[in-house]
mmCIF file of C-alpha atoms in Angstrom:
data_model
loop_
_atom_site.group_PDB
_atom_site.id
_atom_site.type_symbol
_atom_site.label_atom_id
_atom_site.label_comp_id
_atom_site.label_asym_id
_atom_site.label_seq_id
_atom_site.Cartn_x
_atom_site.Cartn_y
_atom_site.Cartn_z
ATOM 1 C CA MET A 248 8.535 23.069 18.196
ATOM 2 C CA TYR A 249 10.275 25.779 20.396
ATOM 3 C CA ARG A 250 9.399 28.427 17.691
ATOM 4 C CA GLN A 251 5.849 27.256 17.285
ATOM 5 C CA VAL A 252 5.196 27.340 21.014
ATOM 6 C CA GLN A 253 6.267 31.013 20.865
ATOM 7 C CA ILE A 254 4.079 31.722 17.827
ATOM 8 C CA LEU A 255 1.132 30.215 19.393
ATOM 9 C CA ALA A 256 1.628 32.012 22.771
ATOM 10 C CA GLY A 257 1.561 35.246 20.843
ATOM 11 C CA GLN A 258 -1.877 34.330 19.676
ATOM 12 C CA GLY A 259 -3.087 33.470 23.260
ATOM 13 C CA ILE A 260 -2.670 29.668 22.848
ATOM 14 C CA HIS A 261 -0.347 28.252 25.508
ATOM 15 C CA LEU A 262 0.957 24.841 24.940
ATOM 16 C CA ASP A 263 4.048 23.029 26.329
ATOM 17 C CA ARG A 264 6.673 21.701 23.957
ATOM 18 C CA ALA A 265 6.235 18.314 25.611
ATOM 19 C CA THR A 266 2.543 18.360 24.286
ATOM 20 C CA LEU A 267 3.633 19.036 20.722
ATOM 21 C CA ALA A 268 6.362 16.415 21.018
ATOM 22 C CA GLY A 269 3.633 13.901 22.180
ATOM 23 C CA TRP A 270 1.524 14.782 19.122
ATOM 24 C CA VAL A 271 4.433 14.335 16.786
ATOM 25 C CA LYS A 272 5.367 10.973 18.419
ATOM 26 C CA ARG A 273 1.740 9.779 18.073
ATOM 27 C CA ALA A 274 1.497 10.893 14.425
ATOM 28 C CA THR A 275 4.851 9.171 13.657
ATOM 29 C CA TRP A 276 3.507 5.919 15.175
ATOM 30 C CA TRP A 277 0.602 6.074 12.729
ATOM 31 C CA LEU A 278 2.976 6.786 9.854
ATOM 32 C CA LYS A 279 5.582 4.123 10.705
ATOM 33 C CA SER A 280 4.107 1.345 8.644
ATOM 34 C CA LEU A 281 3.956 3.632 5.573
ATOM 35 C CA TYR A 282 7.523 4.732 6.144
ATOM 36 C CA GLU A 283 8.655 1.007 6.386
ATOM 37 C CA LEU A 284 6.778 0.260 3.131
ATOM 38 C CA GLN A 285 8.472 3.176 1.510
ATOM 39 C CA LEU A 286 11.904 1.994 2.674
ATOM 40 C CA ARG A 287 11.222 -1.561 1.445
ATOM 41 C CA THR A 288 10.174 -0.269 -1.982
ATOM 42 C CA ILE A 289 13.413 1.649 -2.321
ATOM 43 C CA GLN A 290 15.551 -1.150 -1.213
ATOM 44 C CA ALA A 291 13.781 -3.542 -3.558
ATOM 45 C CA SER A 292 14.893 -1.410 -6.609
ATOM 46 C CA PRO A 293 17.976 -2.843 -8.437
ATOM 47 C CA ARG A 294 19.742 0.440 -8.171
ATOM 48 C CA VAL A 295 19.804 2.411 -4.885
ATOM 49 C CA PHE A 296 21.646 5.631 -3.953
ATOM 50 C CA CYS A 297 23.155 5.690 -0.335
ATOM 51 C CA ASP A 298 24.748 8.340 1.782
ATOM 52 C CA GLU A 299 25.140 9.046 5.446
ATOM 53 C CA THR A 300 25.282 12.192 7.628
ATOM 54 C CA PRO A 301 25.914 12.903 11.435
ATOM 55 C CA MET A 302 22.852 13.233 13.749
ATOM 56 C CA PRO A 303 23.733 14.456 17.225
ATOM 57 C CA VAL A 304 21.557 12.940 19.946
ATOM 58 C CA LEU A 305 21.234 14.330 23.399
ATOM 59 C CA ASP A 306 22.712 11.915 26.019
ATOM 60 C CA PRO A 307 21.540 12.956 29.532
ATOM 61 C CA GLY A 308 24.602 11.216 31.047
ATOM 62 C CA ARG A 309 27.135 13.227 29.191
ATOM 63 C CA HIS A 310 27.948 16.912 28.852
ATOM 64 C CA ARG A 311 27.563 16.695 25.012
ATOM 65 C CA PRO A 312 25.479 15.112 22.403
ATOM 66 C CA ARG A 313 26.265 11.702 21.132
ATOM 67 C CA ILE A 314 27.076 11.543 17.406
ATOM 68 C CA CYS A 315 24.730 9.040 15.783
ATOM 69 C CA GLN A 316 23.838 8.752 11.957
ATOM 70 C CA PHE A 317 21.048 9.177 9.434
ATOM 71 C CA TRP A 318 21.529 6.962 6.512
ATOM 72 C CA ALA A 319 19.690 7.910 3.432
ATOM 73 C CA HIS A 320 18.454 5.356 0.805
ATOM 74 C CA ALA A 321 17.153 6.882 -2.414
ATOM 75 C CA MET A 322 15.823 5.912 -5.933
ATOM 76 C CA ASP A 323 15.007 7.835 -8.979
ATOM 77 C CA ASP A 324 14.842 6.738 -12.499
ATOM 78 C CA ARG A 325 13.695 9.930 -14.014
ATOM 79 C CA PRO A 326 16.988 10.723 -15.839
ATOM 80 C CA TRP A 327 16.457 7.760 -18.181
ATOM 81 C CA GLY A 328 12.622 7.329 -18.006
ATOM 82 C CA GLY A 329 12.820 4.196 -15.898
ATOM 83 C CA PRO A 330 10.069 2.756 -13.661
ATOM 84 C CA ALA A 331 11.358 3.860 -10.147
ATOM 85 C CA PRO A 332 9.833 7.137 -9.000
ATOM 86 C CA PRO A 333 11.888 9.636 -6.897
ATOM 87 C CA ALA A 334 11.838 8.592 -3.280
ATOM 88 C CA VAL A 335 14.081 8.808 -0.145
ATOM 89 C CA ALA A 336 13.976 7.066 3.202
ATOM 90 C CA TYR A 337 16.197 7.925 6.127
ATOM 91 C CA VAL A 338 17.369 5.373 8.726
ATOM 92 C CA PHE A 339 18.503 6.377 12.184
ATOM 93 C CA ALA A 340 21.360 4.278 13.525
ATOM 94 C CA GLY A 341 23.957 4.551 16.359
ATOM 95 C CA GLY A 342 27.001 4.477 14.074
ATOM 96 C CA ARG A 343 28.180 4.659 10.489
ATOM 97 C CA GLY A 344 30.129 1.261 10.256
ATOM 98 C CA THR A 345 29.669 -1.598 7.994
ATOM 99 C CA GLU A 346 27.530 -3.408 10.490
ATOM 100 C CA GLU A 347 24.889 -0.544 10.338
ATOM 101 C CA ILE A 348 24.588 -0.389 6.531
ATOM 102 C CA ALA A 349 24.789 -4.213 6.143
ATOM 103 C CA GLY A 350 21.814 -4.592 8.595
ATOM 104 C CA GLN A 351 19.862 -2.022 6.543
ATOM 105 C CA LEU A 352 20.506 -3.707 3.222
ATOM 106 C CA THR A 353 20.068 -7.267 4.162
ATOM 107 C CA GLY A 354 18.994 -9.117 1.070
ATOM 108 C CA PHE A 355 19.840 -6.369 -1.317
ATOM 109 C CA SER A 356 21.358 -7.201 -4.675
ATOM 110 C CA GLY A 357 22.114 -4.746 -7.422
ATOM 111 C CA ILE A 358 23.958 -1.440 -7.996
ATOM 112 C CA LEU A 359 24.593 0.758 -4.944
ATOM 113 C CA GLN A 360 25.709 4.275 -5.997
ATOM 114 C CA VAL A 361 27.781 5.806 -3.206
ATOM 115 C CA ASP A 362 30.869 7.855 -2.391
ATOM 116 C CA GLY A 363 34.210 6.030 -1.519
ATOM 117 C CA TYR A 364 33.449 5.481 2.032
ATOM 118 C CA ALA A 365 35.098 2.167 3.402
ATOM 119 C CA ALA A 366 31.786 0.748 4.801
ATOM 120 C CA TYR A 367 30.215 0.480 1.496
ATOM 121 C CA LYS A 368 33.359 -1.327 -0.006
ATOM 122 C CA ALA A 369 33.281 -3.679 2.886
ATOM 123 C CA LEU A 370 29.546 -4.345 2.310
ATOM 124 C CA ALA A 371 30.208 -5.162 -1.336
ATOM 125 C CA ARG A 372 33.035 -7.478 -0.511
ATOM 126 C CA GLY A 373 30.904 -9.313 2.024
ATOM 127 C CA HIS A 374 28.292 -9.966 -0.736
ATOM 128 C CA GLY A 375 30.332 -11.226 -3.467
ATOM 129 C CA SER A 376 29.067 -10.096 -6.871
ATOM 130 C CA ALA A 377 25.571 -9.478 -5.537
ATOM 131 C CA ILE A 378 26.350 -5.760 -4.846
ATOM 132 C CA GLN A 379 28.080 -3.719 -7.447
ATOM 133 C CA LEU A 380 29.385 -0.311 -6.452
ATOM 134 C CA ALA A 381 28.956 2.673 -8.722
ATOM 135 C CA PHE A 382 31.126 5.603 -7.297
ATOM 136 C CA CYS A 383 30.448 9.312 -7.550
ATOM 137 C CA LEU A 384 32.375 11.301 -10.092
ATOM 138 C CA ALA A 385 31.386 14.560 -8.287
ATOM 139 C CA HIS A 386 33.393 13.314 -5.288
ATOM 140 C CA ALA A 387 36.453 12.554 -7.409
ATOM 141 C CA ARG A 388 36.167 16.036 -9.082
ATOM 142 C CA ARG A 389 35.611 17.683 -5.739
ATOM 143 C CA LYS A 390 39.065 16.642 -4.641
ATOM 144 C CA PHE A 391 40.649 18.388 -7.622
ATOM 145 C CA VAL A 392 38.637 21.483 -7.007
ATOM 146 C CA GLU A 393 40.040 21.657 -3.480
ATOM 147 C CA VAL A 394 43.595 21.286 -4.801
ATOM 148 C CA TYR A 395 43.047 23.972 -7.384
ATOM 149 C CA LYS A 396 41.551 26.335 -4.798
ATOM 150 C CA THR A 397 44.536 26.127 -2.609
ATOM 151 C CA THR A 398 47.466 25.664 -5.110
ATOM 152 C CA GLN A 399 46.106 26.964 -8.492
ATOM 153 C CA SER A 400 47.599 23.688 -9.940
ATOM 154 C CA PRO A 401 47.326 23.619 -13.830
ATOM 155 C CA PHE A 402 47.027 19.912 -13.861
ATOM 156 C CA ALA A 403 43.999 20.075 -11.286
ATOM 157 C CA ARG A 404 42.325 22.649 -13.506
ATOM 158 C CA GLU A 405 42.931 20.411 -16.602
ATOM 159 C CA VAL A 406 41.134 17.470 -14.845
ATOM 160 C CA ILE A 407 38.297 19.709 -13.814
ATOM 161 C CA GLU A 408 37.853 20.934 -17.452
ATOM 162 C CA ARG A 409 38.001 17.228 -18.747
ATOM 163 C CA LEU A 410 35.214 16.349 -16.265
ATOM 164 C CA GLN A 411 33.217 19.313 -17.257
ATOM 165 C CA ALA A 412 33.144 17.882 -20.809
ATOM 166 C CA VAL A 413 31.805 14.660 -19.483
ATOM 167 C CA TYR A 414 29.056 16.485 -17.449
ATOM 168 C CA ALA A 415 28.136 18.446 -20.621
ATOM 169 C CA ILE A 416 27.419 15.364 -22.413
ATOM 170 C CA GLU A 417 25.374 14.126 -19.516
ATOM 171 C CA ALA A 418 23.378 17.163 -19.543
ATOM 172 C CA GLU A 419 22.543 16.629 -23.267
ATOM 173 C CA ILE A 420 21.383 13.006 -22.829
ATOM 174 C CA ARG A 421 19.400 13.460 -19.758
ATOM 175 C CA GLY A 422 15.936 12.176 -20.237
ATOM 176 C CA SER A 423 16.926 9.840 -22.955
ATOM 177 C CA SER A 424 16.397 6.093 -22.705
ATOM 178 C CA ALA A 425 19.054 3.883 -21.108
ATOM 179 C CA GLU A 426 20.068 2.491 -24.473
ATOM 180 C CA GLN A 427 20.430 5.899 -26.052
ATOM 181 C CA ARG A 428 22.492 7.138 -22.990
ATOM 182 C CA LEU A 429 24.754 4.121 -23.223
ATOM 183 C CA ALA A 430 25.333 4.508 -26.964
ATOM 184 C CA ALA A 431 26.156 8.265 -26.497
ATOM 185 C CA ARG A 432 28.424 7.568 -23.573
ATOM 186 C CA ARG A 433 30.414 4.808 -25.546
ATOM 187 C CA THR A 434 30.884 6.982 -28.533
ATOM 188 C CA ARG A 435 31.589 10.276 -26.829
ATOM 189 C CA THR A 436 32.374 9.791 -23.267
ATOM 190 C CA THR A 437 34.417 6.592 -23.182
ATOM 191 C CA PRO A 438 37.368 8.173 -25.201
ATOM 192 C CA LEU A 439 37.293 11.266 -22.794
ATOM 193 C CA MET A 440 37.634 8.938 -19.703
ATOM 194 C CA ALA A 441 40.210 6.795 -21.269
ATOM 195 C CA ALA A 442 42.305 9.855 -22.176
ATOM 196 C CA LEU A 443 41.822 11.137 -18.587
ATOM 197 C CA LYS A 444 43.035 7.979 -16.987
ATOM 198 C CA ALA A 445 46.081 8.066 -19.264
ATOM 199 C CA ARG A 446 46.918 11.458 -18.041
ATOM 200 C CA LEU A 447 46.245 10.585 -14.365
ATOM 201 C CA THR A 448 48.490 7.497 -14.627
ATOM 202 C CA ALA A 449 51.311 9.366 -16.321
ATOM 203 C CA THR A 450 51.295 12.236 -13.895
ATOM 204 C CA VAL A 451 50.940 10.543 -10.421
ATOM 205 C CA GLY A 452 54.398 9.047 -10.759
ATOM 206 C CA GLN A 453 56.065 12.428 -11.077
ATOM 207 C CA LEU A 454 54.451 13.726 -7.869
ATOM 208 C CA PHE A 455 55.440 13.559 -4.140
ATOM 209 C CA SER A 456 53.158 10.734 -2.868
ATOM 210 C CA GLN A 457 51.925 12.753 0.087
ATOM 211 C CA SER A 458 50.847 15.775 -1.922
ATOM 212 C CA LYS A 459 47.094 16.695 -2.120
ATOM 213 C CA LEU A 460 47.337 16.362 -5.998
ATOM 214 C CA ALA A 461 48.714 12.739 -5.711
ATOM 215 C CA GLU A 462 46.046 11.967 -3.192
ATOM 216 C CA ALA A 463 43.350 13.208 -5.576
ATOM 217 C CA ILE A 464 44.760 11.296 -8.444
ATOM 218 C CA ASN A 465 45.125 8.074 -6.431
ATOM 219 C CA TYR A 466 41.510 8.432 -5.182
ATOM 220 C CA ALA A 467 40.427 8.581 -8.881
ATOM 221 C CA LEU A 468 42.431 5.752 -10.072
ATOM 222 C CA ASN A 469 41.693 3.393 -7.099
ATOM 223 C CA HIS A 470 37.959 3.910 -7.682
ATOM 224 C CA TRP A 471 38.118 3.858 -11.528
ATOM 225 C CA ASP A 472 36.115 0.764 -12.196
ATOM 226 C CA GLY A 473 33.184 2.094 -10.002
ATOM 227 C CA LEU A 474 33.578 5.605 -11.323
ATOM 228 C CA THR A 475 33.118 4.423 -14.949
ATOM 229 C CA LEU A 476 30.374 1.904 -14.352
ATOM 230 C CA PHE A 477 28.083 4.497 -15.980
ATOM 231 C CA LEU A 478 29.985 3.886 -19.270
ATOM 232 C CA ARG A 479 28.767 0.182 -19.188
ATOM 233 C CA ASP A 480 25.174 0.713 -17.953
ATOM 234 C CA GLY A 481 22.917 3.452 -19.310
ATOM 235 C CA ARG A 482 20.627 3.390 -16.152
ATOM 236 C CA VAL A 483 23.524 4.441 -13.836
ATOM 237 C CA GLU A 484 24.139 8.120 -13.104
ATOM 238 C CA VAL A 485 27.687 9.674 -13.190
ATOM 239 C CA ASP A 486 27.310 10.830 -9.488
ATOM 240 C CA SER A 487 25.423 10.294 -6.320
ATOM 241 C CA ASN A 488 23.957 13.702 -6.216
ATOM 242 C CA THR A 489 20.438 12.171 -6.144
ATOM 243 C CA VAL A 490 20.913 11.249 -2.661
ATOM 244 C CA GLU A 491 23.100 14.005 -1.652
ATOM 245 C CA ARG A 492 20.376 16.573 -2.617
ATOM 246 C CA SER A 493 18.036 14.597 -0.148
ATOM 247 C CA MET A 494 20.605 15.245 2.647
ATOM 248 C CA ARG A 495 20.273 19.100 2.476
ATOM 249 C CA PRO A 496 16.901 19.252 4.286
ATOM 250 C CA ILE A 497 18.440 17.078 7.108
ATOM 251 C CA ALA A 498 21.464 19.251 7.283
ATOM 252 C CA MET A 499 19.381 22.499 7.504
ATOM 253 C CA GLY A 500 17.157 20.973 10.211
ATOM 254 C CA ARG A 501 20.250 19.755 12.134
ATOM 255 C CA ARG A 502 21.697 23.332 11.943
ATOM 256 C CA ASN A 503 18.466 24.840 13.293
ATOM 257 C CA SER A 504 17.710 22.239 15.949
ATOM 258 C CA LEU A 505 21.407 21.353 16.918
ATOM 259 C CA PHE A 506 20.506 17.884 18.111
ATOM 260 C CA SER A 507 17.715 15.427 18.627
ATOM 261 C CA GLY A 508 16.303 15.145 22.167
ATOM 262 C CA SER A 509 16.489 11.374 22.312
ATOM 263 C CA GLU A 510 16.857 8.364 20.002
ATOM 264 C CA GLY A 511 13.090 8.078 19.823
ATOM 265 C CA GLY A 512 12.987 11.711 18.651
ATOM 266 C CA ALA A 513 15.629 10.832 15.976
ATOM 267 C CA GLU A 514 13.653 7.940 14.756
ATOM 268 C CA SER A 515 10.489 10.137 14.554
ATOM 269 C CA TRP A 516 12.597 12.718 12.606
ATOM 270 C CA ALA A 517 13.804 10.070 10.193
ATOM 271 C CA ILE A 518 10.245 8.836 9.558
ATOM 272 C CA LEU A 519 8.634 12.254 9.089
ATOM 273 C CA SER A 520 11.673 13.473 6.985
ATOM 274 C CA SER A 521 11.338 10.492 4.667
ATOM 275 C CA ILE A 522 7.520 11.056 4.074
ATOM 276 C CA VAL A 523 7.725 14.845 3.756
ATOM 277 C CA ASN A 524 10.882 15.084 1.536
ATOM 278 C CA THR A 525 9.470 12.296 -0.815
ATOM 279 C CA ALA A 526 6.283 14.291 -1.069
ATOM 280 C CA LYS A 527 8.225 17.367 -2.004
ATOM 281 C CA LEU A 528 10.088 15.303 -4.756
ATOM 282 C CA HIS A 529 6.681 14.763 -6.297
ATOM 283 C CA GLU A 530 5.817 18.459 -5.912
ATOM 284 C CA LEU A 531 2.997 17.787 -3.422
ATOM 285 C CA ASP A 532 1.870 20.091 -0.576
ATOM 286 C CA PRO A 533 3.313 18.123 2.394
ATOM 287 C CA GLN A 534 0.642 19.427 4.694
ATOM 288 C CA ALA A 535 -2.161 18.360 2.460
ATOM 289 C CA TYR A 536 -0.609 15.001 1.778
ATOM 290 C CA LEU A 537 0.081 14.233 5.351
ATOM 291 C CA SER A 538 -3.319 15.427 6.484
ATOM 292 C CA ASP A 539 -5.112 13.085 4.087
ATOM 293 C CA VAL A 540 -2.744 10.109 4.676
ATOM 294 C CA LEU A 541 -3.148 10.295 8.486
ATOM 295 C CA GLU A 542 -6.940 10.670 8.200
ATOM 296 C CA ARG A 543 -7.074 7.509 5.917
ATOM 297 C CA ILE A 544 -4.833 5.444 8.222
ATOM 298 C CA VAL A 545 -6.304 6.541 11.677
ATOM 299 C CA SER A 546 -9.959 6.244 10.323
ATOM 300 C CA GLY A 547 -9.301 2.745 8.813
ATOM 301 C CA ARG A 548 -10.431 3.774 5.458
ATOM 302 C CA THR A 549 -7.041 2.567 4.151
ATOM 303 C CA LYS A 550 -6.287 -0.972 5.452
ATOM 304 C CA SER A 551 -2.777 -2.210 6.068
ATOM 305 C CA HIS A 552 -2.825 -4.219 2.837
ATOM 306 C CA GLN A 553 -3.700 -0.931 0.865
ATOM 307 C CA LEU A 554 -0.893 1.169 2.161
ATOM 308 C CA HIS A 555 0.830 1.271 -1.150
ATOM 309 C CA GLU A 556 -2.009 3.561 -2.327
ATOM 310 C CA LEU A 557 -0.684 6.132 0.065
ATOM 311 C CA LEU A 558 2.935 6.191 -1.176
ATOM 312 C CA ALA A 559 3.532 9.702 -2.476
ATOM 313 C CA TRP A 560 3.721 8.747 -6.177
ATOM 314 C CA ASN A 561 0.607 6.482 -6.039
ATOM 315 C CA TRP A 562 -1.400 9.167 -3.938
ATOM 316 C CA LYS A 563 -0.541 11.795 -6.571
ATOM 317 C CA ALA A 564 -1.394 9.460 -9.528
ATOM 318 C CA ALA A 565 -4.825 8.822 -7.917
ATOM 319 C CA ARG A 566 -5.554 12.561 -7.497
ATOM 320 C CA GLU A 567 -4.596 13.210 -11.110
ATOM 321 C CA ARG A 568 -6.812 10.470 -12.332
ATOM 322 C CA ILE A 569 -9.798 11.793 -10.257
ATOM 323 C CA ALA A 570 -9.059 15.375 -11.680
ATOM 324 C CA GLN A 571 -9.058 14.176 -15.230
ATOM 325 C CA ALA A 572 -12.266 12.164 -14.761
ATOM 326 C CA ALA A 573 -14.005 15.298 -13.467
ATOM 327 C CA ALA A 574 -12.716 17.554 -16.343
#
């Protein structure tokens, strides 16, 4: 908004940032029901990706921003041709503890694909067998990459190369059905992962327990069941990069804006980012999409019970049907 005020001023249009903020707040108010529907749709999926990132919020009573969080919930069945379209929804929260994520995923049951953060483990423990954690192989690999960069460890390099072979197989089978992916993984990937586990187990006992390499190995072994869930379910991805990619626009915006001006501003940020970034996942022009959605909601052309028609994937499908009929 600060930049836009300057751009407009150069064209002879003088607006206060508070005016722009008011417009954004009002637009977000109209979009909130669509956002909530999008979030519920994602959380109703049997497989959800989840991640969190800091969101500084200006606190007038302190000399520095208060560190809050954006939690991202995502779904995407494209890698195996499943029914769930790509979508992401961000939830603003005051913290990153178990209480926050448990409150967001009330009633969820299924597979949650995440990193090794303790809050997700506590959430799963509190729900018995209702929530199954699929951990991120990219996170495990990253720890060995860090070790190799600092120590040039031959063993760390060996682990990286072994995991590269796993990712090469994943690249080959991407787009295949869940059944085909599972069959390929059982035949080709399971022996690779079993050999890797044997190497990790044999090596960790020979290392100083506080070394970075030992930490990397122990992380992998302690999360092994969740790291290898993809070998038992062809719908599961090998990592949580689906949701991590959706965090990049938030990180870029945070770097440019430094902080949110208030909790209300952060909530508006979460709502707009959810709708805009999901539109981008469907290769839509966000401005054209938002303009049409807002016009339909504000004018009453789309009723509350018809909001599902405005979800990015349904909106796009309707436009494609109209275009095909006109051809």
